[in-house]
Short mmCIF file of C-alpha atoms in Angstrom, two decimals:
data_model
loop_
_atom_site.label_atom_id
_atom_site.label_comp_id
_atom_site.label_asym_id
_atom_site.label_seq_id
_atom_site.Cartn_x
_atom_site.Cartn_y
_atom_site.Cartn_z
CA MET A 207 111.29 80.05 115.21
CA ASP A 208 114.48 81.86 113.14
CA THR A 209 115.70 84.83 115.62
CA PHE A 210 117.50 86.45 112.34
CA ALA A 211 114.18 86.46 110.01
CA LEU A 212 112.24 88.55 112.92
CA ILE A 213 115.88 90.88 113.21
CA VAL A 214 115.84 90.94 109.61
CA THR A 215 111.90 92.09 109.79
CA ILE A 216 111.46 94.19 112.73
CA GLY A 217 114.38 96.27 111.13
CA VAL A 218 113.11 97.20 107.90
CA ALA A 219 109.78 97.70 109.42
CA LEU A 220 112.17 100.48 111.05
CA GLY A 221 113.07 101.36 107.71
CA PHE A 222 109.40 101.61 106.22
CA THR A 223 109.26 104.15 108.85
CA TYR A 224 112.61 105.47 108.44
CA THR A 225 111.24 107.01 104.57
CA ASN A 226 107.52 106.98 105.82
CA GLY A 227 109.06 110.30 108.01
CA PHE A 228 110.85 111.82 104.79
CA HIS A 229 107.80 110.71 102.17
CA ASP A 230 105.56 112.79 105.52
CA SER A 231 107.25 116.33 106.37
CA ALA A 232 105.57 117.77 103.81
CA ASN A 233 102.24 116.89 104.60
CA ALA A 234 102.93 118.64 108.26
CA ILE A 235 104.59 121.74 107.70
CA ALA A 236 105.11 122.60 103.52
CA THR A 237 101.93 124.96 103.71
CA SER A 238 104.45 126.01 106.48
CA VAL A 239 107.49 127.09 104.97
CA SER A 240 105.58 127.95 101.79
CA THR A 241 103.78 130.91 103.98
CA ARG A 242 106.85 131.74 105.53
CA ALA A 243 105.22 131.06 108.52
CA LEU A 244 108.59 129.06 109.01
CA THR A 245 111.57 128.15 107.94
CA PRO A 246 112.83 124.51 105.92
CA ARG A 247 115.12 123.88 108.89
CA ALA A 248 113.01 125.05 111.95
CA ALA A 249 109.71 123.38 111.02
CA LEU A 250 111.16 120.16 109.87
CA ALA A 251 112.41 120.35 113.98
CA MET A 252 109.02 121.09 115.36
CA ALA A 253 107.86 118.12 113.30
CA ALA A 254 109.43 115.85 114.43
CA VAL A 255 109.43 116.79 118.53
CA MET A 256 105.85 116.74 117.50
CA ASN A 257 105.85 113.81 115.57
CA LEU A 258 107.67 111.44 118.09
CA ALA A 259 105.58 113.02 120.69
CA GLY A 260 102.41 112.07 118.73
CA ALA A 261 103.51 108.76 118.34
CA PHE A 262 101.94 107.63 121.96
CA LEU A 263 98.97 109.04 122.20
CA GLY A 264 97.53 105.74 121.24
CA SER A 265 97.10 102.49 120.14
CA GLY A 266 93.45 101.68 117.57
CA ILE A 267 95.39 101.58 115.36
CA ALA A 268 98.52 100.23 115.59
CA LYS A 269 95.31 97.13 116.41
CA THR A 270 93.75 97.77 113.85
CA VAL A 271 97.27 97.38 111.49
CA SER A 272 98.03 94.33 113.23
CA GLU A 273 95.13 92.28 113.68
CA GLY A 274 91.82 93.90 111.46
CA LEU A 275 93.90 93.28 107.19
CA ILE A 276 95.19 89.88 107.10
CA GLU A 277 95.23 86.44 109.52
CA THR A 278 97.65 86.43 111.04
CA PRO A 279 100.88 84.49 109.32
CA HIS A 280 102.68 82.33 111.39
CA GLY A 281 105.91 80.11 111.82
CA THR A 282 109.25 81.29 109.79
CA LYS A 283 106.73 82.23 105.99
CA GLY A 284 104.73 84.24 107.96
CA MET A 285 107.60 85.62 108.57
CA TRP A 286 108.83 86.30 105.31
CA ILE A 287 105.15 87.89 104.26
CA LEU A 288 105.68 90.23 106.55
CA PHE A 289 109.41 91.65 105.57
CA ALA A 290 107.83 91.26 101.50
CA GLY A 291 105.33 93.33 102.34
CA LEU A 292 107.22 96.59 103.37
CA VAL A 293 109.95 96.00 101.38
CA GLY A 294 106.49 96.45 98.94
CA ALA A 295 105.35 99.97 101.21
CA ILE A 296 109.02 100.66 101.37
CA VAL A 297 109.88 100.58 96.84
CA TRP A 298 106.99 102.41 96.11
CA ASN A 299 107.61 105.07 98.56
CA LEU A 300 111.07 105.51 96.61
CA VAL A 301 109.74 105.93 93.25
CA THR A 302 106.61 108.07 94.94
CA TRP A 303 109.25 110.14 95.92
CA TYR A 304 111.65 110.38 93.32
CA PHE A 305 108.73 110.95 91.01
CA GLY A 306 108.28 114.20 93.80
CA LEU A 307 104.42 112.71 94.80
CA PRO A 308 102.78 112.86 97.76
CA SER A 309 101.07 109.02 97.38
CA SER A 310 100.51 107.44 101.02
CA SER A 311 103.01 105.65 103.02
CA SER A 312 100.15 103.64 104.44
CA HIS A 313 99.06 102.49 101.37
CA ALA A 314 102.06 101.41 99.57
CA LEU A 315 101.80 99.59 103.40
CA PHE A 316 99.00 98.06 103.15
CA GLY A 317 99.32 96.82 100.06
CA GLY A 318 102.34 95.98 99.99
CA LEU A 319 100.75 93.98 103.07
CA VAL A 320 98.46 92.06 100.82
CA GLY A 321 100.08 91.73 98.21
CA ALA A 322 102.92 89.77 100.49
CA ALA A 323 99.68 88.19 102.03
CA LEU A 324 98.31 86.86 98.91
CA ALA A 325 102.08 85.32 97.22
CA GLY A 326 101.94 83.73 100.49
CA GLY A 327 98.84 82.41 100.32
CA ILE A 328 98.01 83.40 103.93
CA GLY A 329 93.99 84.95 104.26
CA VAL A 330 93.58 88.63 103.65
CA ILE A 331 90.50 90.08 105.70
CA TRP A 332 88.70 91.61 102.54
CA SER A 333 85.23 93.40 105.36
CA GLY A 334 88.50 94.95 107.86
CA VAL A 335 89.75 96.36 104.26
CA VAL A 336 87.24 97.78 103.35
CA GLU A 337 86.07 99.12 105.84
CA LYS A 338 89.18 100.42 107.66
CA ILE A 339 91.09 101.35 104.11
CA VAL A 340 88.88 101.11 101.22
CA ILE A 341 86.37 103.41 102.30
CA PRO A 342 88.29 105.72 103.65
CA MET A 343 90.31 106.22 101.00
CA PHE A 344 87.51 107.34 99.61
CA LEU A 345 85.72 109.59 101.61
CA SER A 346 88.84 110.99 103.69
CA PRO A 347 89.91 113.27 101.11
CA LEU A 348 85.98 114.58 99.59
CA VAL A 349 86.31 115.62 103.27
CA GLY A 350 88.90 117.73 103.58
CA LEU A 351 88.02 119.21 99.46
CA VAL A 352 84.53 119.43 101.68
CA ILE A 353 85.96 120.61 105.33
CA GLY A 354 89.17 123.33 104.11
CA TYR A 355 86.65 125.18 102.08
CA LEU A 356 84.45 125.18 104.48
CA VAL A 357 86.78 126.53 106.91
CA MET A 358 88.26 128.67 104.77
CA CYS A 359 85.02 130.08 104.27
CA ALA A 360 84.62 130.69 107.37
CA ILE A 361 87.87 131.94 107.43
CA MET A 362 87.33 134.86 104.75
CA TRP A 363 84.04 136.14 106.62
CA MET A 364 85.31 136.86 109.79
CA PHE A 365 88.26 138.59 109.06
CA ARG A 366 86.60 140.26 106.26
CA LYS A 367 86.61 143.39 107.74
CA SER A 368 90.01 143.95 109.23
CA ASN A 369 93.41 145.10 107.74
CA PRO A 370 95.09 141.99 105.58
CA HIS A 371 98.35 143.17 106.29
CA LYS A 372 97.69 142.41 110.08
CA ALA A 373 95.01 139.11 109.61
CA LYS A 374 98.27 137.64 107.61
CA ARG A 375 100.90 138.62 110.21
CA GLY A 376 97.96 137.03 112.96
CA PHE A 377 97.76 133.56 110.82
CA ARG A 378 102.25 133.18 110.19
CA ILE A 379 102.20 133.09 114.15
CA ALA A 380 99.07 130.77 114.14
CA GLN A 381 100.15 128.75 111.32
CA THR A 382 103.36 127.64 112.97
CA VAL A 383 100.69 126.21 116.26
CA SER A 384 98.43 124.55 113.19
CA ALA A 385 101.34 122.72 111.56
CA ALA A 386 102.33 121.70 114.99
CA GLY A 387 99.04 119.72 114.94
CA MET A 388 99.70 118.58 111.86
CA ALA A 389 102.65 116.89 113.36
CA LEU A 390 101.11 115.66 115.95
CA GLY A 391 98.48 113.89 113.69
CA HIS A 392 100.56 112.46 111.84
CA GLY A 393 102.54 110.49 114.91
CA LEU A 394 99.44 109.63 116.01
CA GLN A 395 98.94 107.56 112.46
CA ASP A 396 101.52 106.54 110.42
CA ALA A 397 104.16 105.90 114.26
CA GLN A 398 101.46 103.51 115.42
CA LYS A 399 101.71 101.98 111.45
CA THR A 400 104.68 100.23 111.64
CA MET A 401 104.10 99.89 115.09
CA GLY A 402 100.95 97.46 114.74
CA ILE A 403 103.78 95.23 111.96
CA VAL A 404 105.43 95.62 114.88
CA VAL A 405 103.75 93.48 117.28
CA MET A 406 102.69 91.66 114.30
CA ALA A 407 106.23 90.08 114.42
CA LEU A 408 106.89 89.33 118.21
CA VAL A 409 103.65 87.47 117.93
CA ILE A 410 104.32 85.75 115.17
CA ALA A 411 108.39 84.43 117.20
CA ASP A 412 105.90 83.50 120.10
CA VAL A 413 107.68 86.93 121.53
CA GLU A 414 104.25 88.64 122.28
CA ASP A 415 101.04 87.17 122.51
CA PRO A 416 97.23 88.66 120.41
CA GLY A 417 96.38 91.11 121.65
CA ASP A 418 98.81 91.74 124.29
CA PRO A 419 100.05 95.93 124.64
CA ILE A 420 102.88 97.54 122.77
CA PRO A 421 105.95 96.53 124.12
CA VAL A 422 107.20 100.45 125.59
CA TRP A 423 110.41 99.99 123.15
CA VAL A 424 108.82 99.24 120.12
CA LYS A 425 106.27 101.82 120.60
CA ILE A 426 109.90 104.92 121.26
CA ALA A 427 111.78 103.06 117.99
CA CYS A 428 109.65 103.70 116.21
CA ALA A 429 108.41 107.41 117.11
CA VAL A 430 112.25 107.27 117.00
CA MET A 431 112.64 106.75 113.44
CA LEU A 432 109.65 108.61 112.14
CA SER A 433 110.54 111.34 113.86
CA LEU A 434 114.08 110.86 112.22
CA GLY A 435 112.58 110.31 108.96
CA THR A 436 110.75 113.46 109.24
CA TYR A 437 113.45 115.68 109.63
CA ALA A 438 115.91 114.17 107.13
CA GLY A 439 112.47 116.15 105.41
CA GLY A 440 111.83 115.04 101.95
CA TRP A 441 111.58 118.26 100.23
CA ARG A 442 110.72 117.11 96.29
CA ILE A 443 106.34 116.69 98.16
CA MET A 444 107.22 119.65 99.98
CA ARG A 445 107.81 121.77 96.11
CA THR A 446 104.57 119.82 94.76
CA LEU A 447 102.27 120.28 98.27
CA GLY A 448 103.87 123.80 99.55
CA ARG A 449 103.49 125.60 95.13
CA LYS A 450 102.52 123.43 92.58
CA ILE A 451 98.97 122.83 93.88
CA ILE A 452 98.40 126.64 94.33
CA GLU A 453 100.27 129.47 95.55
CA LEU A 454 99.34 130.33 99.51
CA ASP A 455 99.07 132.48 102.03
CA PRO A 456 99.07 132.23 105.74
CA PRO A 457 95.91 132.04 106.00
CA GLN A 458 94.82 129.83 103.41
CA GLY A 459 97.30 127.35 104.80
CA PHE A 460 96.07 127.65 108.33
CA ALA A 461 92.72 126.29 106.69
CA ALA A 462 93.96 123.73 105.68
CA GLU A 463 96.71 122.32 108.41
CA THR A 464 93.36 123.25 110.94
CA THR A 465 91.19 121.29 108.38
CA GLY A 466 93.72 117.65 108.01
CA ALA A 467 94.99 118.28 111.25
CA GLY A 468 91.10 118.06 112.70
CA ILE A 469 90.78 114.76 110.16
CA MET A 470 92.81 112.31 111.76
CA PHE A 471 92.60 112.83 114.85
CA THR A 472 88.86 112.25 114.99
CA THR A 473 89.11 108.77 112.24
CA ALA A 474 92.11 108.04 115.12
CA PHE A 475 90.31 108.32 118.77
CA MET A 476 87.03 107.38 116.95
CA PHE A 477 87.63 104.99 113.99
CA HIS A 478 91.21 103.73 114.81
CA ALA A 479 90.67 103.87 110.55
CA PRO A 480 94.04 104.04 109.66
CA ILE A 481 93.86 107.32 106.77
CA SER A 482 96.16 108.88 104.59
CA THR A 483 97.71 112.26 106.62
CA THR A 484 98.69 112.69 102.41
CA HIS A 485 95.22 112.82 101.23
CA VAL A 486 93.80 114.55 103.86
CA ILE A 487 96.59 117.97 103.68
CA THR A 488 96.71 117.60 99.68
CA SER A 489 92.18 117.34 99.74
CA ALA A 490 92.12 120.20 102.07
CA ILE A 491 95.41 122.56 100.22
CA MET A 492 92.04 121.72 97.02
CA GLY A 493 89.37 122.28 99.42
CA VAL A 494 91.24 125.90 100.20
CA GLY A 495 92.38 126.84 96.91
CA ALA A 496 88.92 126.57 95.54
CA THR A 497 87.62 128.84 98.27
CA LYS A 498 90.09 132.05 95.69
CA ARG A 499 88.52 130.58 93.00
CA VAL A 500 88.54 127.23 91.39
CA ASN A 501 90.53 127.47 88.84
CA ALA A 502 93.59 128.61 91.36
CA VAL A 503 93.81 125.35 92.19
CA ARG A 504 96.39 124.00 88.87
CA TRP A 505 94.18 120.93 88.88
CA GLY A 506 96.42 119.49 86.50
CA VAL A 507 98.70 118.48 89.32
CA ALA A 508 96.01 117.36 91.99
CA LYS A 509 94.94 115.11 88.91
CA ASN A 510 98.55 113.35 87.98
CA ILE A 511 98.59 113.60 92.83
CA ILE A 512 94.89 111.52 92.49
CA LEU A 513 96.21 109.07 89.77
CA GLY A 514 99.15 108.26 92.34
CA TRP A 515 96.33 107.48 95.65
CA PHE A 516 94.15 105.14 92.72
CA ILE A 517 98.00 103.41 91.44
CA THR A 518 99.30 103.16 95.43
CA MET A 519 97.93 99.44 96.61
CA PRO A 520 98.53 97.86 93.60
CA ALA A 521 101.17 99.04 91.93
CA ALA A 522 102.91 98.04 96.28
CA ALA A 523 101.27 94.77 96.67
CA ILE A 524 102.26 93.55 93.22
CA VAL A 525 105.85 94.48 94.20
CA ALA A 526 105.83 92.58 98.26
CA ALA A 527 104.86 90.11 95.39
CA VAL A 528 107.70 89.79 93.29
CA SER A 529 109.41 90.44 96.34
CA PHE A 530 107.58 87.12 98.62
CA TRP A 531 108.38 84.60 95.56
CA ILE A 532 111.97 85.90 95.84
CA VAL A 533 112.03 85.48 99.05
CA ASN A 534 110.90 81.88 99.08
CA LEU A 535 113.13 81.06 96.36
CA ALA A 536 116.23 81.76 98.82
CA PHE A 537 114.91 80.87 101.92
CA LEU A 538 112.06 78.35 102.02
#
């Protein structure tokens, strides 16, 4: 096995994790920053630490990514298929970051993998793609919307007789906890996705056998890169999530973050489903906002975001396929 191909692929995988961190840092902290519960720098530092911790909480999602979506490719060609899939994901992440669209890094990665596999003539496990990616892609935003709405309704009912200023101050403090939970869930979900890719690269290179536990150095490298990316911060997307969908107050921010974190932990531990943290928090913000009045949510912005969700997987797949053909011409 070409060691150069292995090193390049692992390097690009860690690069993807970094872009995932700064692309998705908004998911964890935009609501806390927009309600002034936390300063941007404090929020980013907290999110980076919690991302690091979340990366060590499980390995079910890494297993889904490494074994459940495409058949494990072999040889140098297999390594370049992984490389091309990662390039597709990184390019799409950078495009959506530039335009401030909170699209899903996870779906960019899955789209990239599928596109590169198809271009390289590797089998795609369509049942795994449908069960673990497509169905959660449609269900998680609906669940986020409904639960966000219900959680906010419950908060409004429970605190209906309390002093509004005191309640807001209390929720501002509570938001530091809910934002930490959101960041922990993000680490649990997103660091594992890259771990799955690195493990796949190690299996292709015959360094690891299928089914072996994830090496500790892989966990640490992925967790650290995600944290560094998070600390770099994606301010463009933060503005979209924190301000453009709806002006949030602290109780709403707390409700949205609690909803998002709850869904991420449930899907990771119960179903090993790699859901999109972006989809969950965005839909939770919409659900929470709709309790004010339905037109309080800027549905035009929401529509653009949702459109971005639908085109992410095909767009990343196309970029990955083109990347594979270029690599194929150059190296194979």
